[in-house]
Structure formats: C-alpha cells, structure tokens
Short mmCIF file of C-alpha atoms in Angstrom, two decimals:
data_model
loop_
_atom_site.label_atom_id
_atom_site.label_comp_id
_atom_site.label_asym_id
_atom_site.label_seq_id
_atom_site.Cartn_x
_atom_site.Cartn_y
_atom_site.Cartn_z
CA UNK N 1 97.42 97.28 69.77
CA UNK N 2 99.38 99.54 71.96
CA UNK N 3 98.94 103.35 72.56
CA UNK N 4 102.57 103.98 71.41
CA UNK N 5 101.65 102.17 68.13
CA UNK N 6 98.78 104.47 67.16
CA UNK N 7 101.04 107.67 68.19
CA UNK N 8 103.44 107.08 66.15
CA UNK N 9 101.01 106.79 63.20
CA UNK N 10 100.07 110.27 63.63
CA UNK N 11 97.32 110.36 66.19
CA UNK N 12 97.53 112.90 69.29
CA UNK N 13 96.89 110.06 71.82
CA UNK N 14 99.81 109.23 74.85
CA UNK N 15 100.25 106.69 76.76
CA UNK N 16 98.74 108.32 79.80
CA UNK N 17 95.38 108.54 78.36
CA UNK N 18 95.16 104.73 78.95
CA UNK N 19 94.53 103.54 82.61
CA UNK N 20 97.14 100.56 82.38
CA UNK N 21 95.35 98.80 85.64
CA UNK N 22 92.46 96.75 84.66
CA UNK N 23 89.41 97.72 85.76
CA UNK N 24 85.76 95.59 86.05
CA UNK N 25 83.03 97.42 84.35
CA UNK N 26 79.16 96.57 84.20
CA UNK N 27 78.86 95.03 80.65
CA UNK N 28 74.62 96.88 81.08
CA UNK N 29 76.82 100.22 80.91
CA UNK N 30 78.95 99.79 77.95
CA UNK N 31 77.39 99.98 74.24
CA UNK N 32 79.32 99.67 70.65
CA UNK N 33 81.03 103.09 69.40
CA UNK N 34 80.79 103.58 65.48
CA UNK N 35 82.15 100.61 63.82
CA UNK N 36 85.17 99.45 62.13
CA UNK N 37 83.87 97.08 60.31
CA UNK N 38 81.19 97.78 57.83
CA UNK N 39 78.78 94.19 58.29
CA UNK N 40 79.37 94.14 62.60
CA UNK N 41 80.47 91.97 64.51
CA UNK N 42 81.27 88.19 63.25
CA UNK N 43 78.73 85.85 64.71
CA UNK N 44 81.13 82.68 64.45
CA UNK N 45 83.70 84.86 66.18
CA UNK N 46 82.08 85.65 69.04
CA UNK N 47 80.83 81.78 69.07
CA UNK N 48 84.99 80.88 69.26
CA UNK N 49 85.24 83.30 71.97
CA UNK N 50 82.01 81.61 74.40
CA UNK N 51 84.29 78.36 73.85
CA UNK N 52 86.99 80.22 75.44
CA UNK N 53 87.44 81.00 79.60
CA UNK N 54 86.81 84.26 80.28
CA UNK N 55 89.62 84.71 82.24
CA UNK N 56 91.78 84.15 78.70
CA UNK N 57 90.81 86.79 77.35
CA UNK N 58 92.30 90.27 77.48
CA UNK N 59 90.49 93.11 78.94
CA UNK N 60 88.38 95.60 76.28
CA UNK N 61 89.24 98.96 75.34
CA UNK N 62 86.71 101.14 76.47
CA UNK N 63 86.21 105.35 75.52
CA UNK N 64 85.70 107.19 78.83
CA UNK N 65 83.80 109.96 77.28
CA UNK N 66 80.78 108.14 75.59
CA UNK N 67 81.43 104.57 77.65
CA UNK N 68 81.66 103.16 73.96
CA UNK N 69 83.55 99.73 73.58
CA UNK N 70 86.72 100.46 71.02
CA UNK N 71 88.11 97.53 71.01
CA UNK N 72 86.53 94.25 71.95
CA UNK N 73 83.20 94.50 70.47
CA UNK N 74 83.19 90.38 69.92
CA UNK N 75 84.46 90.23 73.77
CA UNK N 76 81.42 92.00 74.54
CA UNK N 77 79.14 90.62 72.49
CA UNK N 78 80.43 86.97 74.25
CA UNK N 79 80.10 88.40 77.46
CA UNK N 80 76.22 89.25 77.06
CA UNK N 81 75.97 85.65 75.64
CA UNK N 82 77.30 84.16 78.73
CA UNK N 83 74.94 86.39 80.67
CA UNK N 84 78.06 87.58 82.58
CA UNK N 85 76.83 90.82 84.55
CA UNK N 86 80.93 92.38 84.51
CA UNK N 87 84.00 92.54 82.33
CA UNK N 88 87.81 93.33 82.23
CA UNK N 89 88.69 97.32 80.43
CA UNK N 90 91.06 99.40 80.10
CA UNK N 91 89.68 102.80 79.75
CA UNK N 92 90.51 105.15 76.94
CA UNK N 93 90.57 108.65 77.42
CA UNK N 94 90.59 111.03 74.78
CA UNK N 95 88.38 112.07 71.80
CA UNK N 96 85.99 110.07 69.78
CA UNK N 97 87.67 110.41 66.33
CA UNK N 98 90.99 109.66 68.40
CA UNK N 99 88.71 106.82 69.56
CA UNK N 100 87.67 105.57 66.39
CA UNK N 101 91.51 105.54 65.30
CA UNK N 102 92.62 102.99 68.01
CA UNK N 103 89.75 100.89 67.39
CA UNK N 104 91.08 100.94 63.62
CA UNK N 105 94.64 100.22 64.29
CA UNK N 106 93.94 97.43 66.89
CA UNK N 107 92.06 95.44 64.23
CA UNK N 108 93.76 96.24 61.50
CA UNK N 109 96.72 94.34 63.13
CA UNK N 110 94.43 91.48 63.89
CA UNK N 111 95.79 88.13 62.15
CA UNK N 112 92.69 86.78 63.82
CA UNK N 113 89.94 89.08 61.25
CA UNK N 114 91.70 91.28 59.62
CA UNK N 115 89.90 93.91 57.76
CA UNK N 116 88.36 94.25 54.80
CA UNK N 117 89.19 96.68 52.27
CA UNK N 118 85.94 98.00 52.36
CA UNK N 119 86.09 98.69 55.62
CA UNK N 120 89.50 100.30 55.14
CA UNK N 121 88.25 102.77 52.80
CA UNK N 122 85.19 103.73 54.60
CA UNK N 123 87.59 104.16 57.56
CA UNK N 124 89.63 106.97 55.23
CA UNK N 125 86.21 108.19 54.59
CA UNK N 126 85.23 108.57 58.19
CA UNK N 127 88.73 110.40 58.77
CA UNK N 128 88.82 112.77 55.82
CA UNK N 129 85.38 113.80 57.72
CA UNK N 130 86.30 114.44 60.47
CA UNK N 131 90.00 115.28 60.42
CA UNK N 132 90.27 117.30 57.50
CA UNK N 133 93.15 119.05 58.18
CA UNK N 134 95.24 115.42 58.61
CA UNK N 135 97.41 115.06 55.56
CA UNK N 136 96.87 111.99 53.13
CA UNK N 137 100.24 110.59 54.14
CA UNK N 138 98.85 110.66 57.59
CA UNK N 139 95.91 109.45 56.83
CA UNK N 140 97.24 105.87 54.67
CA UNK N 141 99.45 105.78 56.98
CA UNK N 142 96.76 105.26 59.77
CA UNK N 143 94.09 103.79 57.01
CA UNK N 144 96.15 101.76 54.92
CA UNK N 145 94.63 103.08 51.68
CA UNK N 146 96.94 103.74 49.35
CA UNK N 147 97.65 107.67 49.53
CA UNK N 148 96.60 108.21 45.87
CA UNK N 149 92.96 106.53 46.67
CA UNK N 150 92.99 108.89 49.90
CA UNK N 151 93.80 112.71 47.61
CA UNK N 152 90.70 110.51 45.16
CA UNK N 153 88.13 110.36 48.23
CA UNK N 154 89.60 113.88 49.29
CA UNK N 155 88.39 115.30 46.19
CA UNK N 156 84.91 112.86 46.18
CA UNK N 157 84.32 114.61 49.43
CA UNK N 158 84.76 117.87 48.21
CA UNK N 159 87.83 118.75 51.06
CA UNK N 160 88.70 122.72 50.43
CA UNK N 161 90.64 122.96 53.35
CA UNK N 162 93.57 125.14 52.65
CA UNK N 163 96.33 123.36 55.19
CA UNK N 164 97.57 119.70 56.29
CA UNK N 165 98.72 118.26 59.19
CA UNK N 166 101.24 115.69 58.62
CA UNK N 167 102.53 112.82 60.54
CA UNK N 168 105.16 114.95 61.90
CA UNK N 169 102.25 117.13 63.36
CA UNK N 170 103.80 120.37 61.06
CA UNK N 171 100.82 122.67 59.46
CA UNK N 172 101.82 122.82 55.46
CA UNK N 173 99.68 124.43 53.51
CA UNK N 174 98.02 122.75 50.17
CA UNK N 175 98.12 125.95 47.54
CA UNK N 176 101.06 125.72 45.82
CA UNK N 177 101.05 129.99 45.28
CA UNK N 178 100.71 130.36 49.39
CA UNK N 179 103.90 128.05 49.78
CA UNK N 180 105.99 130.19 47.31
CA UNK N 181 104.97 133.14 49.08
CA UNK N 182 105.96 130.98 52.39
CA UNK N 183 109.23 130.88 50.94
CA UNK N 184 109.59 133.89 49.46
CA UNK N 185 108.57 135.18 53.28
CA UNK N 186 111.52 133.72 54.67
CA UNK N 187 114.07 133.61 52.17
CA UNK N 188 113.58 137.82 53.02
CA UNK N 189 113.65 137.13 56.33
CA UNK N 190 116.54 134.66 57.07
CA UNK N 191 118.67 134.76 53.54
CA UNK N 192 121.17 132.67 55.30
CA UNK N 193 118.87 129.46 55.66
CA UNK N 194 119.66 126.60 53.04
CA UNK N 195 117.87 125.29 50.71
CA UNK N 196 117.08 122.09 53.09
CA UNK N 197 115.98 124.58 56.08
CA UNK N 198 113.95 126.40 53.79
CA UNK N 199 112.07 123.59 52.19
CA UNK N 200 111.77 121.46 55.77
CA UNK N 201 109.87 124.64 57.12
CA UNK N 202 107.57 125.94 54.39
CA UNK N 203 106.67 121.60 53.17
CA UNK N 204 107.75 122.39 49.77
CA UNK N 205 110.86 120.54 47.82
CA UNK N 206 114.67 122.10 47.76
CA UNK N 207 113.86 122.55 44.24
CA UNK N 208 111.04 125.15 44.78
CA UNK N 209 112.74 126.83 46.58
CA UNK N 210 115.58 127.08 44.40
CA UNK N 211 113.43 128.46 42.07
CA UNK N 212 112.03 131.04 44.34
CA UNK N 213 115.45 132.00 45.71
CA UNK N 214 116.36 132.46 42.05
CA UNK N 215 113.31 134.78 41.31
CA UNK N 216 114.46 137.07 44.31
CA UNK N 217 117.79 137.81 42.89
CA UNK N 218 116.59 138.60 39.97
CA UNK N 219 114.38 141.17 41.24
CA UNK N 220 117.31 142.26 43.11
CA UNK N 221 119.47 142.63 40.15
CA UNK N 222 121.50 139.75 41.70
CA UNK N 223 123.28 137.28 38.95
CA UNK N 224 121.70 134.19 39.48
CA UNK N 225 123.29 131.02 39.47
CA UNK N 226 122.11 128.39 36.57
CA UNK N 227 122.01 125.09 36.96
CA UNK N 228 122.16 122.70 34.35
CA UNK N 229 119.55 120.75 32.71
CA UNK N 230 118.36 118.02 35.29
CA UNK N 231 117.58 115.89 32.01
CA UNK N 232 120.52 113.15 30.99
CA UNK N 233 122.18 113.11 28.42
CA UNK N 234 121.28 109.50 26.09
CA UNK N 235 122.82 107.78 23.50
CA UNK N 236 124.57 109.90 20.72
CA UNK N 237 123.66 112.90 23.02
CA UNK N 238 120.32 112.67 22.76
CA UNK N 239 118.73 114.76 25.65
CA UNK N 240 116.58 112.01 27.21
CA UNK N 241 113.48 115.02 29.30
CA UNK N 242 112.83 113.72 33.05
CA UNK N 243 109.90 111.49 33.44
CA UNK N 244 107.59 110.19 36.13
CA UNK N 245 108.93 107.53 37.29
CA UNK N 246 105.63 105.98 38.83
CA UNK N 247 104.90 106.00 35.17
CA UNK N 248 108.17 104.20 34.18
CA UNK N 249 107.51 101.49 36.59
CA UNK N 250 104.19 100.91 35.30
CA UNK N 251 105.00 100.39 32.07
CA UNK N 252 108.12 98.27 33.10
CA UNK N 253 105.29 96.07 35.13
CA UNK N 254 103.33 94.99 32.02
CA UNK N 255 106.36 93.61 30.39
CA UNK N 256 105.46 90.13 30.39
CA UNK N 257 109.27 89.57 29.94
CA UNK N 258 110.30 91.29 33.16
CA UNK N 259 107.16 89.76 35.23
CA UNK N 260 108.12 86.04 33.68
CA UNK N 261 111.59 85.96 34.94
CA UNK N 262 113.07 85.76 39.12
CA UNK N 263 115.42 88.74 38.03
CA UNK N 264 112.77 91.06 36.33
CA UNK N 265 110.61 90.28 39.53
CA UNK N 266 113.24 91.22 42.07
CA UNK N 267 114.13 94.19 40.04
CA UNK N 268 110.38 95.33 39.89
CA UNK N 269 110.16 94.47 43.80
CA UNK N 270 113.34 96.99 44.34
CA UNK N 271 112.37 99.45 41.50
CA UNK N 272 108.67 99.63 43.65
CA UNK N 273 110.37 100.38 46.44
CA UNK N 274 112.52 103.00 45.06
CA UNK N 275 109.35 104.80 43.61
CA UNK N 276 107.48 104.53 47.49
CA UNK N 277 110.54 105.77 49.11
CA UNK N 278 111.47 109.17 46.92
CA UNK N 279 108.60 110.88 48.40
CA UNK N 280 109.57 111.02 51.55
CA UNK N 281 112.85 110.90 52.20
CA UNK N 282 113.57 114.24 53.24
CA UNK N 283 110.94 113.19 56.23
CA UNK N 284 113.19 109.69 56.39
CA UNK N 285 116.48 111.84 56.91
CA UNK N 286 114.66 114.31 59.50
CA UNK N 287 114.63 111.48 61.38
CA UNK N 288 117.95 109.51 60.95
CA UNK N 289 120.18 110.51 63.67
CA UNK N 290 122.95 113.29 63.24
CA UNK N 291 126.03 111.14 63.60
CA UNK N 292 124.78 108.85 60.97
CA UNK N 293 124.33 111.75 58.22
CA UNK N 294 128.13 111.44 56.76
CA UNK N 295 128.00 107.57 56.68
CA UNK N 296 124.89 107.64 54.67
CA UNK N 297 125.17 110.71 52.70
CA UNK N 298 128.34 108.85 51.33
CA UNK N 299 126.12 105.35 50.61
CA UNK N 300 123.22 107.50 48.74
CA UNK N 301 126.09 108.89 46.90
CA UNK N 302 127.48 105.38 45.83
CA UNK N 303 124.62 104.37 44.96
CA UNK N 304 123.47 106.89 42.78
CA UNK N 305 126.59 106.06 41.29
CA UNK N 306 125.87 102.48 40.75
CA UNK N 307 122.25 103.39 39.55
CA UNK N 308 124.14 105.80 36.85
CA UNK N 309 126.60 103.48 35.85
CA UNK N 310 123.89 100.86 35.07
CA UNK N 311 122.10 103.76 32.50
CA UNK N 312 125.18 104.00 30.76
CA UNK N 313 125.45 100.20 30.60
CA UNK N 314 121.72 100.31 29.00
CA UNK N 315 122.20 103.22 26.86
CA UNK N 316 125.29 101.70 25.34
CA UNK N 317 123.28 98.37 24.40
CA UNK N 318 120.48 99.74 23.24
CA UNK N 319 122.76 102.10 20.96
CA UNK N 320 124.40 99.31 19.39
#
C-alpha cells in the first residue's frame, strides 16, 4: 500500500513522512497498534509466512510515535516465532488515527486476507470517533462502507459536529440554514460569481443557490428570472413530478423481468452507475482538466440527449 494511495483517499499523510530506506529494528521494541481486524491476527497466516525466507518478505510498517507495528502484524508475529531478535521497517511518521488509516488501506487491498465487513464497519466506527469533522464521502471512501451506512453510524454515534471535511480537504458546513446564509454572504459580496463559483465555495448545489440568488432580488425589488418546471412533461401532457432516482432504480431492481434478462442486467449495471456518479460530479469536473471542459461539456450534452430521446421512445409505448 503506498503513501500516495492513502493521500489521495483523503488522509493528510505525504510521502515524506515515510523513511523509504529500510531500516532493522529490534522486534523486543515493537508491539501491535489498535487493530484492523476485529478477531487478530490469522494463526494459519502467520504459519504460511514461517514457511517463507525471511529475506522474502517485505519490510513492516512501523508508527514512529508509539513504535506500534501498522502494517505487518503477521510479519511480526512470524518473526517472534522464529525467535529472530531483528526485522526489516519502514517507519511511519505521523499521527495515530493517520496511523490507523494506512494500516486500513494496506489490508484492505490485500488479495491475500482481505477484510471482513465487520471489520470495515468498525473501522468507520473508529474514524467517525476520532475524525469527526471528515465527511462521509471521505470517510467510504477510505472505509469502504457504503456512505449511506456511514451518515447511519454518524447518527448511532450521536456526531453534532456542525462542519465536514471532504476529500478535497474544503470545510462545508452540515446545517442547511448556515449554507444559505454562506451564500447569501457572498452572493452580497461578489454578485458577479456564477452559480458554479458560488455553489463550489459554500458545498451547496447550483440549484440552492439559484434559489437564494432569487430571494435577494426579490428583496431588492429586482424582477427575478423564472425558470420552468424541472418536471417533464409525459404522455398526453401529463406533468410526470421529479423523483429520486435511487428510488427508481430500486424498484427497477426487483423486476424479475429486468434481473432475468443480459439486457435488463447491463442496463441495471449502467443505470447503478448513473445513480453513484450524480452526486459528485461537480467534484468529478473540479478535477477534469480545463482544455477538456468543451469536449465533454458537448458529450454530457449528447447524451442527455440520447437519455431524453429514449423517454420519449417509452412514453410513446406505454401511451399506446
């Protein structure tokens, strides 16, 4: 598991708080850190390592601060086994709950033992702890829970904290009247922003602060412009009201019909994905690089095309 790995999930570690040399340690001065995994080590684990040389092995992650083993634990445990008196590290500098994430990461990409789900979910536990302030986002991200199990333990563990940290390492804050007033801040401040700038620095959709921008001119006696109804029109007319789509897709996944057929399972797979990916993608495009904007703004408008023309298709059939 490399540092640049775990950074990029969110965590404040570099690659300089790693000594890359490898360095022999006294296996008497190391000791086991708060586990990842919930039962310990695997005894016939550490049995497959003692049948392997020492020297084939890759050094052990170990925390400078607390001399705490963070990755390796089975390496150790073999090493003690063989009655070995020194072992290979790399030392880890940095906090513990930084720590405790690197440990995480490095075994959760372990095809070797991969973790359990328990252990994943008292991992998110640990986290929401100890790193209140993280996002859920961040937190799956780094966990692997699913981010609606992570806002669940949130709540479980009674989390009142009034601000997130996300991935990106912005400070957004969770009360949805202190983000209008955000906006309402800065739309005063800086009128000229757009809607995009707006949202991108307050953590709160274009949308919001459409409606916020909205609520200022009228105040100001300002005509304010309407926008039409972002419901579609069905067949006959008929106004069809916006729904949640994770709720569409839910009910379109117990359709035996749809789950019995290659087609209905591929468009499931890609309607999933869809769902996963509206979330975030004004975080996707604050990261797509500025040349490409144009190229794909044009694609995303295609396909919303092809998306509509499909609903009409539907709409038509089921009419008839």
């Amino acid at each position: 598991m490399s540092v640049q790995a775990v950074s990029l999930l969110g965590t404040s570690l570099t690659h300089d708080q790693v000594i890359d040399p490898v360095v022999r340690l006294r296996v008497d001065a190391l000791s086991c850190g708060r586990p990842v995994r919930i039962g310990g080590e695997n005894p016939a684990h550490v049995h497959r390592l003692l049948r392997v040389s020492e020297q084939e092995l890759p050094p052990v992650v170990v925390h400078r601060g607390t001399m705490s083993v963070v990755d390796g634990r089975h390496r150790l445990h073999a090493a003690r086994l063989r009655g070995a008196s020194h072992i290979t590290a790399k030392v880890l500098d940095c906090d513990e709950v930084d720590a405790f994430v690197f440990a995480l990461l490095a075994n959760r990409s372990s095809t070797t033992l991969p973790l359990a789900r328990a252990d994943l979910r008292a991992a998110a536990e640990h986290l929401l702890r100890h790193r209140p302030q993280w996002s859920d986002r961040r937190v799956a991200a780094i966990t692997g829970v699913a981010t609606r199990t992570i806002a669940r333990l949130r709540t479980l563990l009674g989390d009142q904290s009034g601000a997130r940290v996300g991935r990106d390492g912005r400070t957004r804050p969770t009360d949805s009247v202190r983000r209008r007033e955000l906006v309402r801040e800065l739309l005063l401040d800086q009128p000229h922003l757009s809607l995009r700038e707006v949202a991108r620095s307050t953590g709160v959709s274009p949308e919001t602060v459409r409606a916020v921008r909205a609520g200022l001119r009228s105040e100001q006696g300002l005509p304010v412009v309407s926008r039409a109804r972002t419901g579609t029109a069905g067949p006959a007319g008929r106004a069809i009201e916006p729904m949640d789509c994770a709720d569409l897709l839910g009910r379109l996944r117990n359709d035996p019909a749809l789950r019995s057929s290659q087609r209905g399972r591929a468009l499931l797979r890609l309607l999933h994905l869809q769902v996963e990916l509206r979330a975030s993608w004004a975080e996707i495009a604050d990261h797509l690089p500025a040349h490409c904007h144009d190229s794909l703004a044009a694609f995303a408008r295609q396909n919303a095309m092809s998306w509509r023309g499909l609903a009409e298709v539907l709409e038509r059939e089921h009419a008839s």
